[in-house]
Amino acid sequence: MKHRLVVSSSILRYASTDGQGETKDQRPPRAKLVSKVHEPITYQADKSVVENWKVAMKAMDEMMQDIDAKKPKQYMPNKFKEMKEYNDTDGKVVVSKMELTPVSQAPEVPALKVQNLNNSDYDLRNLTGGKLTLLLTCFKNSGFDNLLGWRESFEKAFGAKNPMTQVVQLNIIEEWYVKLMPGMIRNGLRSKTPEEHHNLTCVHFGRCDDFRAALDLNNSFVGYVQLVDAKSRVRWTAAGTITPEESTVMNLLSSKIISEISQKPRK
């Protein structure tokens, strides 16, 4: 009896024999699961949006500055704030400039009734016109003590009797109770002021907030120094105790104003 070897087609389908008798699995490899690392999501703003925002903010800042510039200046008394500023800056509440303020931007000295130590009455605006004036202003003894060095430097450079220059000292006494004893205040100032300076050392009794605001005299504890040209325009401002650098700058700028005054008007 002959026997037949029957091979299932399903077996032949998945197995084959190579030349070395080894069997290879022809099934496709299984897919492997790989964990995916997610990158952090970042938002990149459109460049045009950012630039437009910057332009808008700059325009807003300029508009606010323009509004502030058009507002009338005001002096708001705050003695605690002023004292702190005076102490924090060692009296240098103003950063003096290296150049004169242009004529078109220079504030004019406002009208203010004053009386000199010889009991003569003046309007400060008229008193500062016609020549270069070194205007020294103080409100308290701390400011009074700041002013001597500025006067000495100015007079050393230009002389005490130069026909082109003058030094005017303004003492503003704001305390209400001082009005009850003005004579005592004048006598005290006379005792501290050389007699040759009495004529141009002036006193104003009472508040003068508009005057202070116009000339940016915002600190009651410091002495202010201002160069005023022949048309009563304030061209330069400093404050506190004089430094060698400020002395040099003040005298240089004073010479420039004298040169302006000396120039003959064009026909």
PDB file of C-alpha atoms in Angstrom:
ATOM      1  CA  MET A   1       0.000   0.000   0.000  1.00  0.00           C
ATOM      2  CA  LYS A   2       1.368   3.371  -0.994  1.00  0.00           C
ATOM      3  CA  HIS A   3       1.147   6.274   1.405  1.00  0.00           C
ATOM      4  CA  ARG A   4       0.837   9.946   0.380  1.00  0.00           C
ATOM      5  CA  LEU A   5       2.321  12.890   2.282  1.00  0.00           C
ATOM      6  CA  VAL A   6      -0.179  15.621   2.376  1.00  0.00           C
ATOM      7  CA  VAL A   7       1.126  19.108   3.259  1.00  0.00           C
ATOM      8  CA  SER A   8      -1.356  21.672   4.233  1.00  0.00           C
ATOM      9  CA  SER A   9      -1.290  24.786   2.080  1.00  0.00           C
ATOM     10  CA  SER A  10      -1.558  26.919   5.196  1.00  0.00           C
ATOM     11  CA  ILE A  11       1.797  25.583   6.404  1.00  0.00           C
ATOM     12  CA  LEU A  12       3.493  26.242   3.072  1.00  0.00           C
ATOM     13  CA  ARG A  13       2.120  29.736   3.119  1.00  0.00           C
ATOM     14  CA  TYR A  14       3.989  30.771   6.296  1.00  0.00           C
ATOM     15  CA  ALA A  15       7.164  28.744   6.107  1.00  0.00           C
ATOM     16  CA  SER A  16       9.949  28.149   3.591  1.00  0.00           C
ATOM     17  CA  THR A  17      13.289  26.459   3.700  1.00  0.00           C
ATOM     18  CA  ASP A  18      16.515  28.232   2.657  1.00  0.00           C
ATOM     19  CA  GLY A  19      19.672  26.563   1.457  1.00  0.00           C
ATOM     20  CA  GLN A  20      20.893  25.933   5.001  1.00  0.00           C
ATOM     21  CA  GLY A  21      17.709  24.385   6.200  1.00  0.00           C
ATOM     22  CA  GLU A  22      16.696  27.329   8.405  1.00  0.00           C
ATOM     23  CA  THR A  23      13.183  28.635   8.458  1.00  0.00           C
ATOM     24  CA  LYS A  24      12.472  32.381   8.128  1.00  0.00           C
ATOM     25  CA  ASP A  25       9.362  34.088   9.453  1.00  0.00           C
ATOM     26  CA  GLN A  26       7.912  36.204   6.647  1.00  0.00           C
ATOM     27  CA  ARG A  27       5.281  37.930   8.784  1.00  0.00           C
ATOM     28  CA  PRO A  28       5.475  41.750   8.882  1.00  0.00           C
ATOM     29  CA  PRO A  29       6.977  43.205  12.099  1.00  0.00           C
ATOM     30  CA  ARG A  30       4.598  44.400  14.736  1.00  0.00           C
ATOM     31  CA  ALA A  31       4.247  48.140  15.232  1.00  0.00           C
ATOM     32  CA  LYS A  32       5.951  49.388  18.393  1.00  0.00           C
ATOM     33  CA  LEU A  33       4.373  51.957  20.660  1.00  0.00           C
ATOM     34  CA  VAL A  34       6.795  54.872  21.225  1.00  0.00           C
ATOM     35  CA  SER A  35       6.006  57.563  23.781  1.00  0.00           C
ATOM     36  CA  LYS A  36       5.989  60.995  22.140  1.00  0.00           C
ATOM     37  CA  VAL A  37       7.662  63.933  23.883  1.00  0.00           C
ATOM     38  CA  HIS A  38       5.533  67.049  23.505  1.00  0.00           C
ATOM     39  CA  GLU A  39       7.435  70.331  23.037  1.00  0.00           C
ATOM     40  CA  PRO A  40       6.196  73.276  25.113  1.00  0.00           C
ATOM     41  CA  ILE A  41       3.811  75.456  23.187  1.00  0.00           C
ATOM     42  CA  THR A  42       5.158  78.970  22.683  1.00  0.00           C
ATOM     43  CA  TYR A  43       3.200  81.948  21.413  1.00  0.00           C
ATOM     44  CA  GLN A  44       4.951  84.248  19.003  1.00  0.00           C
ATOM     45  CA  ALA A  45       3.146  87.532  18.597  1.00  0.00           C
ATOM     46  CA  ASP A  46       2.868  88.942  15.159  1.00  0.00           C
ATOM     47  CA  LYS A  47       5.678  91.470  14.698  1.00  0.00           C
ATOM     48  CA  SER A  48       3.343  94.041  13.223  1.00  0.00           C
ATOM     49  CA  VAL A  49       1.142  93.869  16.328  1.00  0.00           C
ATOM     50  CA  VAL A  50       4.120  94.467  18.641  1.00  0.00           C
ATOM     51  CA  GLU A  51       5.425  97.349  16.549  1.00  0.00           C
ATOM     52  CA  ASN A  52       1.997  98.968  16.392  1.00  0.00           C
ATOM     53  CA  TRP A  53       1.700  98.668  20.172  1.00  0.00           C
ATOM     54  CA  LYS A  54       5.080 100.364  20.659  1.00  0.00           C
ATOM     55  CA  VAL A  55       4.138 103.193  18.303  1.00  0.00           C
ATOM     56  CA  ALA A  56       0.818 103.669  20.100  1.00  0.00           C
ATOM     57  CA  MET A  57       2.497 103.789  23.536  1.00  0.00           C
ATOM     58  CA  LYS A  58       5.089 106.296  22.316  1.00  0.00           C
ATOM     59  CA  ALA A  59       2.353 108.496  20.869  1.00  0.00           C
ATOM     60  CA  MET A  60       0.467 108.269  24.175  1.00  0.00           C
ATOM     61  CA  ASP A  61       3.566 109.326  26.145  1.00  0.00           C
ATOM     62  CA  GLU A  62       4.155 112.290  23.837  1.00  0.00           C
ATOM     63  CA  MET A  63       0.523 113.332  24.131  1.00  0.00           C
ATOM     64  CA  MET A  64       0.660 113.208  27.954  1.00  0.00           C
ATOM     65  CA  GLN A  65       3.881 115.232  27.972  1.00  0.00           C
ATOM     66  CA  ASP A  66       2.267 117.809  25.703  1.00  0.00           C
ATOM     67  CA  ILE A  67      -0.758 118.021  28.009  1.00  0.00           C
ATOM     68  CA  ASP A  68       1.484 118.437  31.069  1.00  0.00           C
ATOM     69  CA  ALA A  69       3.501 121.133  29.296  1.00  0.00           C
ATOM     70  CA  LYS A  70       0.340 123.122  28.565  1.00  0.00           C
ATOM     71  CA  LYS A  71      -0.912 122.937  32.130  1.00  0.00           C
ATOM     72  CA  PRO A  72      -0.294 126.101  34.133  1.00  0.00           C
ATOM     73  CA  LYS A  73       2.520 125.538  36.607  1.00  0.00           C
ATOM     74  CA  GLN A  74       1.540 125.311  40.244  1.00  0.00           C
ATOM     75  CA  TYR A  75       3.490 125.320  43.466  1.00  0.00           C
ATOM     76  CA  MET A  76       1.968 122.927  45.988  1.00  0.00           C
ATOM     77  CA  PRO A  77       3.503 123.429  49.453  1.00  0.00           C
ATOM     78  CA  ASN A  78       4.642 120.202  51.084  1.00  0.00           C
ATOM     79  CA  LYS A  79       7.292 120.947  53.681  1.00  0.00           C
ATOM     80  CA  PHE A  80       7.921 117.297  54.634  1.00  0.00           C
ATOM     81  CA  LYS A  81       8.511 116.353  50.990  1.00  0.00           C
ATOM     82  CA  GLU A  82      10.702 119.413  50.452  1.00  0.00           C
ATOM     83  CA  MET A  83      12.800 118.649  53.518  1.00  0.00           C
ATOM     84  CA  LYS A  84      13.305 115.047  52.399  1.00  0.00           C
ATOM     85  CA  GLU A  85      14.326 116.190  48.924  1.00  0.00           C
ATOM     86  CA  TYR A  86      16.732 118.712  50.421  1.00  0.00           C
ATOM     87  CA  ASN A  87      18.369 116.066  52.621  1.00  0.00           C
ATOM     88  CA  ASP A  88      18.430 113.352  49.944  1.00  0.00           C
ATOM     89  CA  THR A  89      20.139 115.611  47.383  1.00  0.00           C
ATOM     90  CA  ASP A  90      22.310 117.547  49.825  1.00  0.00           C
ATOM     91  CA  GLY A  91      20.623 120.690  48.572  1.00  0.00           C
ATOM     92  CA  LYS A  92      21.123 119.927  44.874  1.00  0.00           C
ATOM     93  CA  VAL A  93      17.428 119.916  44.045  1.00  0.00           C
ATOM     94  CA  VAL A  94      18.232 121.347  40.603  1.00  0.00           C
ATOM     95  CA  VAL A  95      20.642 119.809  38.100  1.00  0.00           C
ATOM     96  CA  SER A  96      22.251 122.870  36.532  1.00  0.00           C
ATOM     97  CA  LYS A  97      22.666 122.812  32.761  1.00  0.00           C
ATOM     98  CA  MET A  98      25.827 123.318  30.768  1.00  0.00           C
ATOM     99  CA  GLU A  99      24.186 125.768  28.357  1.00  0.00           C
ATOM    100  CA  LEU A 100      21.873 128.739  28.502  1.00  0.00           C
ATOM    101  CA  THR A 101      18.156 128.197  28.087  1.00  0.00           C
ATOM    102  CA  PRO A 102      17.142 129.442  24.612  1.00  0.00           C
ATOM    103  CA  VAL A 103      15.412 132.812  24.636  1.00  0.00           C
ATOM    104  CA  SER A 104      12.213 131.285  23.233  1.00  0.00           C
ATOM    105  CA  GLN A 105      11.996 128.864  26.174  1.00  0.00           C
ATOM    106  CA  ALA A 106      13.217 131.088  29.002  1.00  0.00           C
ATOM    107  CA  PRO A 107      10.603 132.132  31.596  1.00  0.00           C
ATOM    108  CA  GLU A 108      10.360 135.808  32.448  1.00  0.00           C
ATOM    109  CA  VAL A 109      10.699 137.081  35.985  1.00  0.00           C
ATOM    110  CA  PRO A 110       7.120 137.798  37.144  1.00  0.00           C
ATOM    111  CA  ALA A 111       6.087 140.979  38.869  1.00  0.00           C
ATOM    112  CA  LEU A 112       6.633 140.857  42.631  1.00  0.00           C
ATOM    113  CA  LYS A 113       6.479 143.674  45.147  1.00  0.00           C
ATOM    114  CA  VAL A 114       9.651 143.802  47.233  1.00  0.00           C
ATOM    115  CA  GLN A 115      11.382 146.200  49.591  1.00  0.00           C
ATOM    116  CA  ASN A 116      15.135 146.562  49.949  1.00  0.00           C
ATOM    117  CA  LEU A 117      17.001 146.902  53.228  1.00  0.00           C
ATOM    118  CA  ASN A 118      16.957 150.696  52.817  1.00  0.00           C
ATOM    119  CA  ASN A 119      13.123 150.578  52.903  1.00  0.00           C
ATOM    120  CA  SER A 120      12.686 151.418  49.198  1.00  0.00           C
ATOM    121  CA  ASP A 121       9.888 149.675  47.287  1.00  0.00           C
ATOM    122  CA  TYR A 122      10.441 147.974  43.922  1.00  0.00           C
ATOM    123  CA  ASP A 123       8.886 145.608  41.434  1.00  0.00           C
ATOM    124  CA  LEU A 124      11.360 142.759  41.123  1.00  0.00           C
ATOM    125  CA  ARG A 125      10.694 142.400  37.398  1.00  0.00           C
ATOM    126  CA  ASN A 126      11.801 145.985  36.758  1.00  0.00           C
ATOM    127  CA  LEU A 127      14.724 145.606  39.127  1.00  0.00           C
ATOM    128  CA  THR A 128      16.189 142.707  37.127  1.00  0.00           C
ATOM    129  CA  GLY A 129      16.020 144.344  33.686  1.00  0.00           C
ATOM    130  CA  GLY A 130      18.625 146.252  31.702  1.00  0.00           C
ATOM    131  CA  LYS A 131      21.733 144.220  32.564  1.00  0.00           C
ATOM    132  CA  LEU A 132      22.892 140.739  33.541  1.00  0.00           C
ATOM    133  CA  THR A 133      21.477 139.935  36.967  1.00  0.00           C
ATOM    134  CA  LEU A 134      22.612 137.190  39.286  1.00  0.00           C
ATOM    135  CA  LEU A 135      19.345 136.568  41.150  1.00  0.00           C
ATOM    136  CA  LEU A 136      19.807 134.851  44.513  1.00  0.00           C
ATOM    137  CA  THR A 137      16.591 133.627  46.169  1.00  0.00           C
ATOM    138  CA  CYS A 138      16.039 131.999  49.553  1.00  0.00           C
ATOM    139  CA  PHE A 139      13.182 131.284  51.942  1.00  0.00           C
ATOM    140  CA  LYS A 140      14.933 130.068  55.102  1.00  0.00           C
ATOM    141  CA  ASN A 141      18.310 130.304  56.829  1.00  0.00           C
ATOM    142  CA  SER A 142      19.459 127.058  55.195  1.00  0.00           C
ATOM    143  CA  GLY A 143      18.963 128.638  51.772  1.00  0.00           C
ATOM    144  CA  PHE A 144      20.486 131.953  52.866  1.00  0.00           C
ATOM    145  CA  ASP A 145      23.687 130.147  53.801  1.00  0.00           C
ATOM    146  CA  ASN A 146      23.901 128.598  50.300  1.00  0.00           C
ATOM    147  CA  LEU A 147      24.132 131.936  48.500  1.00  0.00           C
ATOM    148  CA  LEU A 148      27.368 133.561  49.671  1.00  0.00           C
ATOM    149  CA  GLY A 149      29.673 131.332  47.605  1.00  0.00           C
ATOM    150  CA  TRP A 150      27.790 132.107  44.393  1.00  0.00           C
ATOM    151  CA  ARG A 151      28.027 135.854  44.974  1.00  0.00           C
ATOM    152  CA  GLU A 152      31.734 135.669  45.725  1.00  0.00           C
ATOM    153  CA  SER A 153      32.473 133.641  42.585  1.00  0.00           C
ATOM    154  CA  PHE A 154      30.428 135.994  40.386  1.00  0.00           C
ATOM    155  CA  GLU A 155      31.936 139.178  41.791  1.00  0.00           C
ATOM    156  CA  LYS A 156      35.441 137.739  41.571  1.00  0.00           C
ATOM    157  CA  ALA A 157      34.917 137.066  37.862  1.00  0.00           C
ATOM    158  CA  PHE A 158      33.135 140.298  36.884  1.00  0.00           C
ATOM    159  CA  GLY A 159      33.796 142.745  39.701  1.00  0.00           C
ATOM    160  CA  ALA A 160      31.456 144.122  42.324  1.00  0.00           C
ATOM    161  CA  LYS A 161      30.818 147.366  40.387  1.00  0.00           C
ATOM    162  CA  ASN A 162      30.637 146.181  36.786  1.00  0.00           C
ATOM    163  CA  PRO A 163      28.108 148.381  34.899  1.00  0.00           C
ATOM    164  CA  MET A 164      26.987 145.325  32.889  1.00  0.00           C
ATOM    165  CA  THR A 165      26.152 143.170  35.906  1.00  0.00           C
ATOM    166  CA  GLN A 166      24.415 143.243  39.271  1.00  0.00           C
ATOM    167  CA  VAL A 167      23.614 140.838  42.110  1.00  0.00           C
ATOM    168  CA  VAL A 168      20.075 140.916  43.514  1.00  0.00           C
ATOM    169  CA  GLN A 169      19.264 138.875  46.605  1.00  0.00           C
ATOM    170  CA  LEU A 170      15.606 138.079  47.287  1.00  0.00           C
ATOM    171  CA  ASN A 171      14.546 136.895  50.741  1.00  0.00           C
ATOM    172  CA  ILE A 172      10.986 135.535  50.733  1.00  0.00           C
ATOM    173  CA  ILE A 173       9.451 135.297  54.211  1.00  0.00           C
ATOM    174  CA  GLU A 174       6.288 133.197  53.959  1.00  0.00           C
ATOM    175  CA  GLU A 175       5.400 132.469  57.597  1.00  0.00           C
ATOM    176  CA  TRP A 176       2.261 134.369  58.537  1.00  0.00           C
ATOM    177  CA  TYR A 177       3.440 135.296  62.021  1.00  0.00           C
ATOM    178  CA  VAL A 178       6.509 137.087  60.644  1.00  0.00           C
ATOM    179  CA  LYS A 179       4.229 139.834  59.324  1.00  0.00           C
ATOM    180  CA  LEU A 180       3.767 140.871  62.935  1.00  0.00           C
ATOM    181  CA  MET A 181       7.448 141.760  63.280  1.00  0.00           C
ATOM    182  CA  PRO A 182       8.833 142.826  59.863  1.00  0.00           C
ATOM    183  CA  GLY A 183      11.186 145.332  61.442  1.00  0.00           C
ATOM    184  CA  MET A 184      12.894 142.600  63.419  1.00  0.00           C
ATOM    185  CA  ILE A 185      13.375 140.549  60.233  1.00  0.00           C
ATOM    186  CA  ARG A 186      14.900 143.487  58.348  1.00  0.00           C
ATOM    187  CA  ASN A 187      17.240 144.268  61.224  1.00  0.00           C
ATOM    188  CA  GLY A 188      18.344 140.643  61.291  1.00  0.00           C
ATOM    189  CA  LEU A 189      19.052 140.708  57.550  1.00  0.00           C
ATOM    190  CA  ARG A 190      20.922 144.014  57.831  1.00  0.00           C
ATOM    191  CA  SER A 191      23.186 142.545  60.473  1.00  0.00           C
ATOM    192  CA  LYS A 192      24.084 139.625  58.174  1.00  0.00           C
ATOM    193  CA  THR A 193      24.423 141.661  54.964  1.00  0.00           C
ATOM    194  CA  PRO A 194      27.299 144.032  54.120  1.00  0.00           C
ATOM    195  CA  GLU A 195      26.083 147.622  53.872  1.00  0.00           C
ATOM    196  CA  GLU A 196      27.112 147.945  50.227  1.00  0.00           C
ATOM    197  CA  HIS A 197      24.619 145.171  49.409  1.00  0.00           C
ATOM    198  CA  HIS A 198      21.630 146.682  51.245  1.00  0.00           C
ATOM    199  CA  ASN A 199      20.292 148.473  48.171  1.00  0.00           C
ATOM    200  CA  LEU A 200      19.895 145.264  46.128  1.00  0.00           C
ATOM    201  CA  THR A 201      18.994 142.919  48.988  1.00  0.00           C
ATOM    202  CA  CYS A 202      15.211 142.691  48.963  1.00  0.00           C
ATOM    203  CA  VAL A 203      12.471 141.197  51.117  1.00  0.00           C
ATOM    204  CA  HIS A 204       8.994 139.953  50.259  1.00  0.00           C
ATOM    205  CA  PHE A 205       6.590 139.100  53.090  1.00  0.00           C
ATOM    206  CA  GLY A 206       3.870 136.518  52.483  1.00  0.00           C
ATOM    207  CA  ARG A 207       3.077 133.690  50.101  1.00  0.00           C
ATOM    208  CA  CYS A 208       3.893 134.093  46.412  1.00  0.00           C
ATOM    209  CA  ASP A 209       2.954 130.705  44.936  1.00  0.00           C
ATOM    210  CA  ASP A 210       2.510 131.983  41.371  1.00  0.00           C
ATOM    211  CA  PHE A 211       5.949 133.577  41.449  1.00  0.00           C
ATOM    212  CA  ARG A 212       7.486 130.363  42.756  1.00  0.00           C
ATOM    213  CA  ALA A 213       5.724 128.252  40.144  1.00  0.00           C
ATOM    214  CA  ALA A 214       6.821 130.497  37.273  1.00  0.00           C
ATOM    215  CA  LEU A 215      10.502 130.223  38.241  1.00  0.00           C
ATOM    216  CA  ASP A 216      10.386 126.600  39.511  1.00  0.00           C
ATOM    217  CA  LEU A 217      11.305 127.562  43.072  1.00  0.00           C
ATOM    218  CA  ASN A 218       9.754 124.427  44.519  1.00  0.00           C
ATOM    219  CA  ASN A 219      11.893 123.821  47.608  1.00  0.00           C
ATOM    220  CA  SER A 220      11.767 126.136  50.609  1.00  0.00           C
ATOM    221  CA  PHE A 221      14.972 124.886  52.237  1.00  0.00           C
ATOM    222  CA  VAL A 222      17.437 125.574  49.436  1.00  0.00           C
ATOM    223  CA  GLY A 223      18.984 128.712  47.969  1.00  0.00           C
ATOM    224  CA  TYR A 224      18.350 129.264  44.244  1.00  0.00           C
ATOM    225  CA  VAL A 225      20.736 130.914  41.785  1.00  0.00           C
ATOM    226  CA  GLN A 226      19.544 132.267  38.435  1.00  0.00           C
ATOM    227  CA  LEU A 227      21.116 134.199  35.582  1.00  0.00           C
ATOM    228  CA  VAL A 228      18.649 136.774  34.244  1.00  0.00           C
ATOM    229  CA  ASP A 229      19.322 138.585  30.977  1.00  0.00           C
ATOM    230  CA  ALA A 230      18.630 142.249  30.190  1.00  0.00           C
ATOM    231  CA  LYS A 231      15.004 141.497  29.273  1.00  0.00           C
ATOM    232  CA  SER A 232      14.288 139.766  32.606  1.00  0.00           C
ATOM    233  CA  ARG A 233      14.423 136.251  31.135  1.00  0.00           C
ATOM    234  CA  VAL A 234      15.817 133.465  33.314  1.00  0.00           C
ATOM    235  CA  ARG A 235      18.496 131.761  31.222  1.00  0.00           C
ATOM    236  CA  TRP A 236      20.116 129.446  33.792  1.00  0.00           C
ATOM    237  CA  THR A 237      19.262 127.993  37.207  1.00  0.00           C
ATOM    238  CA  ALA A 238      21.232 126.212  39.927  1.00  0.00           C
ATOM    239  CA  ALA A 239      20.695 125.499  43.614  1.00  0.00           C
ATOM    240  CA  GLY A 240      22.461 124.640  46.844  1.00  0.00           C
ATOM    241  CA  THR A 241      26.104 125.154  47.719  1.00  0.00           C
ATOM    242  CA  ILE A 242      28.329 126.110  44.794  1.00  0.00           C
ATOM    243  CA  THR A 243      30.822 123.584  43.386  1.00  0.00           C
ATOM    244  CA  PRO A 244      33.992 124.404  41.394  1.00  0.00           C
ATOM    245  CA  GLU A 245      32.386 123.001  38.250  1.00  0.00           C
ATOM    246  CA  GLU A 246      29.250 125.100  38.700  1.00  0.00           C
ATOM    247  CA  SER A 247      31.348 128.188  39.356  1.00  0.00           C
ATOM    248  CA  THR A 248      33.134 127.712  36.033  1.00  0.00           C
ATOM    249  CA  VAL A 249      29.900 127.095  34.129  1.00  0.00           C
ATOM    250  CA  MET A 250      28.102 130.054  35.732  1.00  0.00           C
ATOM    251  CA  ASN A 251      30.858 132.496  34.853  1.00  0.00           C
ATOM    252  CA  LEU A 252      31.200 131.157  31.313  1.00  0.00           C
ATOM    253  CA  LEU A 253      27.470 131.467  30.671  1.00  0.00           C
ATOM    254  CA  SER A 254      27.439 134.904  32.286  1.00  0.00           C
ATOM    255  CA  SER A 255      30.049 136.009  29.754  1.00  0.00           C
ATOM    256  CA  LYS A 256      27.803 134.768  26.950  1.00  0.00           C
ATOM    257  CA  ILE A 257      24.878 136.837  28.231  1.00  0.00           C
ATOM    258  CA  ILE A 258      27.095 139.913  28.551  1.00  0.00           C
ATOM    259  CA  SER A 259      28.176 139.345  24.951  1.00  0.00           C
ATOM    260  CA  GLU A 260      24.515 139.177  23.874  1.00  0.00           C
ATOM    261  CA  ILE A 261      23.752 142.428  25.696  1.00  0.00           C
ATOM    262  CA  SER A 262      26.779 144.155  24.181  1.00  0.00           C
ATOM    263  CA  GLN A 263      25.841 143.309  20.599  1.00  0.00           C
ATOM    264  CA  LYS A 264      24.296 146.248  18.761  1.00  0.00           C
ATOM    265  CA  PRO A 265      20.881 145.502  17.239  1.00  0.00           C
ATOM    266  CA  ARG A 266      20.956 145.027  13.484  1.00  0.00           C
ATOM    267  CA  LYS A 267      19.441 147.784  11.385  1.00  0.00           C
TER     268      LYS A 267
END
